[in-house]
Short mmCIF file of N, CA and C in Angstrom, two decimals:
data_model
loop_
_atom_site.label_atom_id
_atom_site.label_comp_id
_atom_site.label_asym_id
_atom_site.label_seq_id
_atom_site.Cartn_x
_atom_site.Cartn_y
_atom_site.Cartn_z
N MET A 14 23.01 69.99 -22.99
CA MET A 14 23.50 69.78 -21.65
C MET A 14 22.71 70.64 -20.67
N LYS A 15 22.40 70.04 -19.55
CA LYS A 15 21.73 70.80 -18.51
C LYS A 15 22.49 70.60 -17.21
N GLU A 16 22.40 71.63 -16.37
CA GLU A 16 23.05 71.60 -15.07
C GLU A 16 21.99 71.83 -14.00
N ILE A 17 21.96 70.97 -13.02
CA ILE A 17 21.03 71.10 -11.91
C ILE A 17 21.61 72.09 -10.91
N ILE A 18 20.79 73.05 -10.51
CA ILE A 18 21.23 74.12 -9.62
C ILE A 18 20.63 73.92 -8.23
N PHE A 19 21.48 74.08 -7.21
CA PHE A 19 21.03 74.02 -5.82
C PHE A 19 21.82 75.02 -5.01
N THR A 20 21.12 75.74 -4.13
CA THR A 20 21.77 76.59 -3.14
C THR A 20 21.08 76.41 -1.79
N SER A 21 21.87 76.37 -0.74
CA SER A 21 21.30 76.27 0.60
C SER A 21 20.68 77.58 1.05
N GLU A 22 20.86 78.64 0.27
CA GLU A 22 20.29 79.95 0.58
C GLU A 22 18.81 80.04 0.22
N ALA A 23 18.30 79.03 -0.46
CA ALA A 23 16.87 78.95 -0.81
C ALA A 23 16.33 77.64 -0.25
N PRO A 24 15.01 77.54 -0.08
CA PRO A 24 14.43 76.31 0.47
C PRO A 24 14.70 75.10 -0.41
N ASN A 25 14.80 73.96 0.23
CA ASN A 25 14.88 72.71 -0.51
C ASN A 25 13.59 72.49 -1.29
N ALA A 26 13.68 71.78 -2.38
CA ALA A 26 12.48 71.42 -3.14
C ALA A 26 11.56 70.58 -2.26
N VAL A 27 10.27 70.78 -2.42
CA VAL A 27 9.30 70.02 -1.63
C VAL A 27 8.73 68.84 -2.43
N GLY A 28 9.43 68.46 -3.46
CA GLY A 28 9.01 67.35 -4.31
C GLY A 28 10.16 66.94 -5.21
N PRO A 29 9.89 66.08 -6.18
CA PRO A 29 10.93 65.60 -7.09
C PRO A 29 11.21 66.59 -8.22
N TYR A 30 11.81 67.71 -7.87
CA TYR A 30 12.20 68.73 -8.84
C TYR A 30 13.41 69.47 -8.31
N SER A 31 14.05 70.25 -9.16
CA SER A 31 15.23 71.03 -8.80
C SER A 31 14.86 72.47 -8.53
N GLN A 32 15.66 73.15 -7.72
CA GLN A 32 15.44 74.58 -7.51
C GLN A 32 15.51 75.31 -8.85
N ALA A 33 16.46 74.90 -9.66
CA ALA A 33 16.63 75.51 -10.99
C ALA A 33 17.41 74.55 -11.87
N VAL A 34 17.30 74.79 -13.18
CA VAL A 34 18.07 74.05 -14.17
C VAL A 34 18.66 75.08 -15.13
N LYS A 35 19.97 74.94 -15.36
CA LYS A 35 20.65 75.82 -16.31
C LYS A 35 20.87 75.05 -17.60
N ALA A 36 20.46 75.65 -18.71
CA ALA A 36 20.67 75.07 -20.04
C ALA A 36 21.28 76.18 -20.90
N GLY A 37 22.53 76.01 -21.25
CA GLY A 37 23.22 77.07 -21.97
C GLY A 37 23.30 78.31 -21.08
N ASN A 38 22.87 79.44 -21.62
CA ASN A 38 22.90 80.67 -20.83
C ASN A 38 21.51 81.03 -20.28
N THR A 39 20.63 80.03 -20.21
CA THR A 39 19.28 80.25 -19.69
C THR A 39 19.11 79.49 -18.39
N LEU A 40 18.52 80.17 -17.42
CA LEU A 40 18.27 79.58 -16.11
C LEU A 40 16.76 79.52 -15.88
N TYR A 41 16.27 78.33 -15.62
CA TYR A 41 14.85 78.09 -15.39
C TYR A 41 14.65 77.81 -13.91
N LEU A 42 14.00 78.70 -13.21
CA LEU A 42 13.76 78.53 -11.78
C LEU A 42 12.39 77.93 -11.53
N SER A 43 12.37 76.91 -10.69
CA SER A 43 11.10 76.34 -10.25
C SER A 43 10.37 77.36 -9.39
N GLY A 44 9.08 77.14 -9.22
CA GLY A 44 8.28 78.04 -8.42
C GLY A 44 8.79 78.14 -6.99
N GLN A 45 8.86 79.36 -6.51
CA GLN A 45 9.29 79.62 -5.14
C GLN A 45 8.09 80.02 -4.30
N LEU A 46 7.97 79.38 -3.16
CA LEU A 46 6.94 79.72 -2.18
C LEU A 46 7.55 80.63 -1.11
N GLY A 47 6.75 81.05 -0.18
CA GLY A 47 7.22 81.88 0.91
C GLY A 47 7.82 81.07 2.04
N LEU A 48 8.65 80.10 1.71
CA LEU A 48 9.27 79.25 2.73
C LEU A 48 10.58 79.87 3.22
N VAL A 49 10.79 79.80 4.50
CA VAL A 49 12.04 80.27 5.10
C VAL A 49 13.07 79.15 4.93
N PRO A 50 14.20 79.42 4.25
CA PRO A 50 15.16 78.35 3.97
C PRO A 50 15.67 77.61 5.21
N GLU A 51 15.89 78.33 6.29
CA GLU A 51 16.46 77.72 7.49
C GLU A 51 15.50 76.75 8.18
N THR A 52 14.21 76.98 8.04
CA THR A 52 13.23 76.16 8.75
C THR A 52 12.39 75.27 7.84
N GLY A 53 12.28 75.65 6.57
CA GLY A 53 11.40 74.93 5.66
C GLY A 53 9.93 75.20 5.92
N LYS A 54 9.65 76.16 6.78
CA LYS A 54 8.27 76.52 7.13
C LYS A 54 7.87 77.80 6.40
N MET A 55 6.56 77.95 6.20
CA MET A 55 6.03 79.15 5.57
C MET A 55 6.27 80.35 6.47
N VAL A 56 6.69 81.46 5.89
CA VAL A 56 6.87 82.69 6.64
C VAL A 56 5.53 83.10 7.26
N GLU A 57 5.58 83.69 8.43
CA GLU A 57 4.34 84.14 9.07
C GLU A 57 3.81 85.38 8.35
N GLY A 58 2.48 85.50 8.36
CA GLY A 58 1.84 86.65 7.72
C GLY A 58 0.98 86.21 6.57
N GLY A 59 0.64 87.16 5.74
CA GLY A 59 -0.25 86.92 4.61
C GLY A 59 0.48 86.90 3.29
N VAL A 60 -0.25 87.26 2.25
CA VAL A 60 0.30 87.18 0.90
C VAL A 60 1.49 88.12 0.71
N ALA A 61 1.49 89.28 1.33
CA ALA A 61 2.61 90.22 1.17
C ALA A 61 3.90 89.61 1.73
N GLU A 62 3.81 89.04 2.90
CA GLU A 62 4.99 88.42 3.52
C GLU A 62 5.46 87.20 2.72
N GLN A 63 4.50 86.41 2.25
CA GLN A 63 4.87 85.24 1.45
C GLN A 63 5.49 85.66 0.12
N ALA A 64 4.95 86.70 -0.49
CA ALA A 64 5.51 87.18 -1.76
C ALA A 64 6.93 87.69 -1.55
N ALA A 65 7.14 88.47 -0.49
CA ALA A 65 8.47 89.00 -0.21
C ALA A 65 9.47 87.86 0.00
N GLN A 66 9.07 86.82 0.73
CA GLN A 66 9.97 85.69 0.97
C GLN A 66 10.20 84.90 -0.31
N ALA A 67 9.16 84.67 -1.10
CA ALA A 67 9.32 83.95 -2.37
C ALA A 67 10.29 84.70 -3.29
N LEU A 68 10.17 86.02 -3.34
CA LEU A 68 11.07 86.83 -4.17
C LEU A 68 12.50 86.79 -3.63
N LYS A 69 12.63 86.77 -2.32
CA LYS A 69 13.96 86.64 -1.69
C LYS A 69 14.57 85.29 -2.04
N ASN A 70 13.77 84.23 -2.00
CA ASN A 70 14.25 82.90 -2.37
C ASN A 70 14.67 82.85 -3.83
N MET A 71 13.88 83.47 -4.69
CA MET A 71 14.20 83.53 -6.10
C MET A 71 15.53 84.24 -6.30
N ALA A 72 15.72 85.36 -5.62
CA ALA A 72 16.96 86.13 -5.73
C ALA A 72 18.17 85.31 -5.27
N ALA A 73 17.98 84.47 -4.25
CA ALA A 73 19.07 83.63 -3.75
C ALA A 73 19.50 82.61 -4.80
N VAL A 74 18.54 82.01 -5.48
CA VAL A 74 18.88 81.05 -6.54
C VAL A 74 19.59 81.77 -7.68
N LEU A 75 19.08 82.93 -8.06
CA LEU A 75 19.74 83.72 -9.12
C LEU A 75 21.17 84.07 -8.72
N LYS A 76 21.34 84.53 -7.48
CA LYS A 76 22.66 84.93 -6.99
C LYS A 76 23.65 83.77 -7.04
N SER A 77 23.17 82.56 -6.79
CA SER A 77 24.06 81.40 -6.82
C SER A 77 24.68 81.19 -8.20
N GLN A 78 24.08 81.79 -9.21
CA GLN A 78 24.58 81.68 -10.57
C GLN A 78 25.16 83.00 -11.09
N GLY A 79 25.41 83.92 -10.17
CA GLY A 79 25.99 85.21 -10.54
C GLY A 79 25.00 86.14 -11.19
N ALA A 80 23.71 85.91 -10.98
CA ALA A 80 22.67 86.70 -11.62
C ALA A 80 21.88 87.49 -10.57
N THR A 81 21.07 88.41 -11.05
CA THR A 81 20.17 89.19 -10.20
C THR A 81 18.80 89.21 -10.87
N VAL A 82 17.86 89.89 -10.25
CA VAL A 82 16.54 90.01 -10.86
C VAL A 82 16.61 90.75 -12.20
N ASP A 83 17.69 91.50 -12.43
CA ASP A 83 17.85 92.18 -13.72
C ASP A 83 18.04 91.19 -14.86
N ASN A 84 18.42 89.94 -14.56
CA ASN A 84 18.59 88.91 -15.58
C ASN A 84 17.28 88.21 -15.93
N VAL A 85 16.23 88.45 -15.14
CA VAL A 85 14.96 87.76 -15.33
C VAL A 85 14.23 88.32 -16.55
N VAL A 86 13.81 87.43 -17.45
CA VAL A 86 13.09 87.85 -18.65
C VAL A 86 11.61 87.49 -18.60
N LYS A 87 11.23 86.55 -17.71
CA LYS A 87 9.83 86.12 -17.63
C LYS A 87 9.54 85.58 -16.24
N THR A 88 8.43 85.99 -15.69
CA THR A 88 7.95 85.40 -14.43
C THR A 88 6.55 84.86 -14.65
N THR A 89 6.23 83.85 -13.89
CA THR A 89 4.88 83.33 -13.83
C THR A 89 4.49 83.30 -12.37
N VAL A 90 3.34 83.88 -12.06
CA VAL A 90 2.89 84.02 -10.69
C VAL A 90 1.58 83.26 -10.51
N PHE A 91 1.51 82.51 -9.43
CA PHE A 91 0.30 81.77 -9.08
C PHE A 91 -0.20 82.28 -7.74
N LEU A 92 -1.44 82.72 -7.70
CA LEU A 92 -2.06 83.21 -6.48
C LEU A 92 -3.19 82.28 -6.07
N ALA A 93 -3.28 82.00 -4.79
CA ALA A 93 -4.38 81.17 -4.30
C ALA A 93 -5.70 81.93 -4.36
N ASP A 94 -5.62 83.27 -4.36
CA ASP A 94 -6.81 84.11 -4.41
C ASP A 94 -6.48 85.36 -5.22
N ILE A 95 -7.16 85.57 -6.34
CA ILE A 95 -6.87 86.72 -7.20
C ILE A 95 -7.15 88.04 -6.47
N ALA A 96 -7.93 88.00 -5.41
CA ALA A 96 -8.16 89.20 -4.61
C ALA A 96 -6.87 89.70 -3.95
N ASP A 97 -5.85 88.84 -3.88
CA ASP A 97 -4.56 89.22 -3.31
C ASP A 97 -3.63 89.89 -4.33
N PHE A 98 -4.13 90.12 -5.54
CA PHE A 98 -3.27 90.63 -6.61
C PHE A 98 -2.60 91.95 -6.23
N GLN A 99 -3.33 92.91 -5.69
CA GLN A 99 -2.75 94.21 -5.38
C GLN A 99 -1.68 94.09 -4.29
N ALA A 100 -1.95 93.31 -3.25
CA ALA A 100 -0.96 93.13 -2.18
C ALA A 100 0.30 92.45 -2.73
N PHE A 101 0.11 91.44 -3.57
CA PHE A 101 1.25 90.78 -4.20
C PHE A 101 2.02 91.76 -5.07
N ASN A 102 1.30 92.50 -5.89
CA ASN A 102 1.93 93.40 -6.85
C ASN A 102 2.77 94.46 -6.15
N ALA A 103 2.34 94.91 -4.97
CA ALA A 103 3.10 95.91 -4.22
C ALA A 103 4.47 95.34 -3.83
N GLU A 104 4.52 94.09 -3.43
CA GLU A 104 5.81 93.46 -3.08
C GLU A 104 6.66 93.22 -4.32
N TYR A 105 6.03 92.78 -5.38
CA TYR A 105 6.73 92.52 -6.65
C TYR A 105 7.39 93.80 -7.15
N ALA A 106 6.69 94.93 -7.03
CA ALA A 106 7.20 96.22 -7.51
C ALA A 106 8.39 96.72 -6.70
N LYS A 107 8.58 96.20 -5.50
CA LYS A 107 9.75 96.56 -4.71
C LYS A 107 11.01 95.88 -5.24
N VAL A 108 10.84 94.76 -5.91
CA VAL A 108 11.96 93.98 -6.43
C VAL A 108 12.24 94.30 -7.89
N PHE A 109 11.19 94.33 -8.69
CA PHE A 109 11.32 94.66 -10.11
C PHE A 109 10.93 96.13 -10.27
N THR A 110 11.95 96.98 -10.39
CA THR A 110 11.71 98.42 -10.39
C THR A 110 11.89 99.08 -11.75
N LYS A 111 12.50 98.36 -12.69
CA LYS A 111 12.72 98.92 -14.03
C LYS A 111 12.93 97.77 -15.02
N ASP A 112 12.82 98.08 -16.29
CA ASP A 112 13.04 97.05 -17.32
C ASP A 112 12.35 95.75 -16.91
N PHE A 113 11.06 95.86 -16.66
CA PHE A 113 10.27 94.75 -16.12
C PHE A 113 10.30 93.53 -17.03
N PRO A 114 10.37 92.34 -16.42
CA PRO A 114 10.26 91.12 -17.22
C PRO A 114 8.82 90.93 -17.70
N ALA A 115 8.66 90.11 -18.69
CA ALA A 115 7.31 89.70 -19.07
C ALA A 115 6.73 88.92 -17.89
N ARG A 116 5.40 88.93 -17.75
CA ARG A 116 4.81 88.25 -16.60
C ARG A 116 3.42 87.73 -16.94
N SER A 117 3.10 86.58 -16.37
CA SER A 117 1.74 86.05 -16.36
C SER A 117 1.37 85.86 -14.90
N CYS A 118 0.09 86.03 -14.59
CA CYS A 118 -0.38 85.84 -13.22
C CYS A 118 -1.71 85.11 -13.27
N PHE A 119 -1.81 84.03 -12.50
CA PHE A 119 -3.00 83.20 -12.52
C PHE A 119 -3.51 82.97 -11.10
N ALA A 120 -4.79 82.86 -10.96
CA ALA A 120 -5.39 82.38 -9.71
C ALA A 120 -5.54 80.87 -9.86
N VAL A 121 -5.16 80.16 -8.83
CA VAL A 121 -5.25 78.70 -8.83
C VAL A 121 -6.04 78.25 -7.61
N LYS A 122 -6.53 77.05 -7.65
CA LYS A 122 -7.35 76.57 -6.54
C LYS A 122 -6.54 76.43 -5.26
N GLN A 123 -5.35 75.84 -5.35
CA GLN A 123 -4.50 75.63 -4.18
C GLN A 123 -3.05 75.64 -4.60
N LEU A 124 -2.19 75.95 -3.62
CA LEU A 124 -0.75 75.88 -3.84
C LEU A 124 -0.15 74.92 -2.81
N PRO A 125 1.03 74.37 -3.09
CA PRO A 125 1.64 73.45 -2.14
C PRO A 125 1.81 74.08 -0.76
N LEU A 126 1.69 73.26 0.26
CA LEU A 126 1.90 73.64 1.65
C LEU A 126 1.00 74.78 2.12
N GLY A 127 -0.13 74.97 1.43
CA GLY A 127 -1.05 76.03 1.81
C GLY A 127 -0.58 77.42 1.46
N GLY A 128 0.38 77.51 0.55
CA GLY A 128 0.92 78.80 0.15
C GLY A 128 -0.14 79.69 -0.48
N LEU A 129 0.10 80.99 -0.38
CA LEU A 129 -0.80 81.98 -0.99
C LEU A 129 -0.26 82.48 -2.32
N VAL A 130 1.04 82.33 -2.55
CA VAL A 130 1.67 82.80 -3.78
C VAL A 130 2.87 81.90 -4.10
N GLU A 131 3.08 81.69 -5.39
CA GLU A 131 4.24 80.96 -5.89
C GLU A 131 4.73 81.70 -7.13
N ILE A 132 6.05 81.85 -7.25
CA ILE A 132 6.63 82.61 -8.36
C ILE A 132 7.72 81.79 -9.00
N GLU A 133 7.64 81.62 -10.31
CA GLU A 133 8.72 80.98 -11.06
C GLU A 133 9.24 81.97 -12.07
N CYS A 134 10.45 81.71 -12.59
CA CYS A 134 11.00 82.65 -13.57
C CYS A 134 11.99 81.98 -14.51
N VAL A 135 12.29 82.71 -15.57
CA VAL A 135 13.32 82.35 -16.53
C VAL A 135 14.27 83.54 -16.58
N ALA A 136 15.57 83.25 -16.49
CA ALA A 136 16.58 84.31 -16.54
C ALA A 136 17.61 83.97 -17.61
N VAL A 137 18.16 85.01 -18.21
CA VAL A 137 19.22 84.86 -19.18
C VAL A 137 20.52 85.33 -18.53
N LEU A 138 21.51 84.46 -18.55
CA LEU A 138 22.78 84.76 -17.88
C LEU A 138 23.77 85.42 -18.83
#
């Protein structure tokens, strides 16, 4: 059994996918961009601002299921430019401060809507 997860506290999906899917006690979050939920537009600024917003969006989806970033066991990060790794990492370290989840980080050619960073995760509830 799977349950489709949606919260108005995070941006709507920009394609045919769900914000998250819950299967048993595992929550699979789709990639979050730096979109402002109220406007659907990319937050102003660079990779740091987009990372902070993407992490805020991720936290909103987690919160909708009674979870926090402490429930996250794995993240996957996509950067439009690997040169932005340090700026991204500084924002990530503000959110994940202990008992860090496993993580992969990749540079990709492009991200949806011209995003500079996208973050997906898996959490255990």
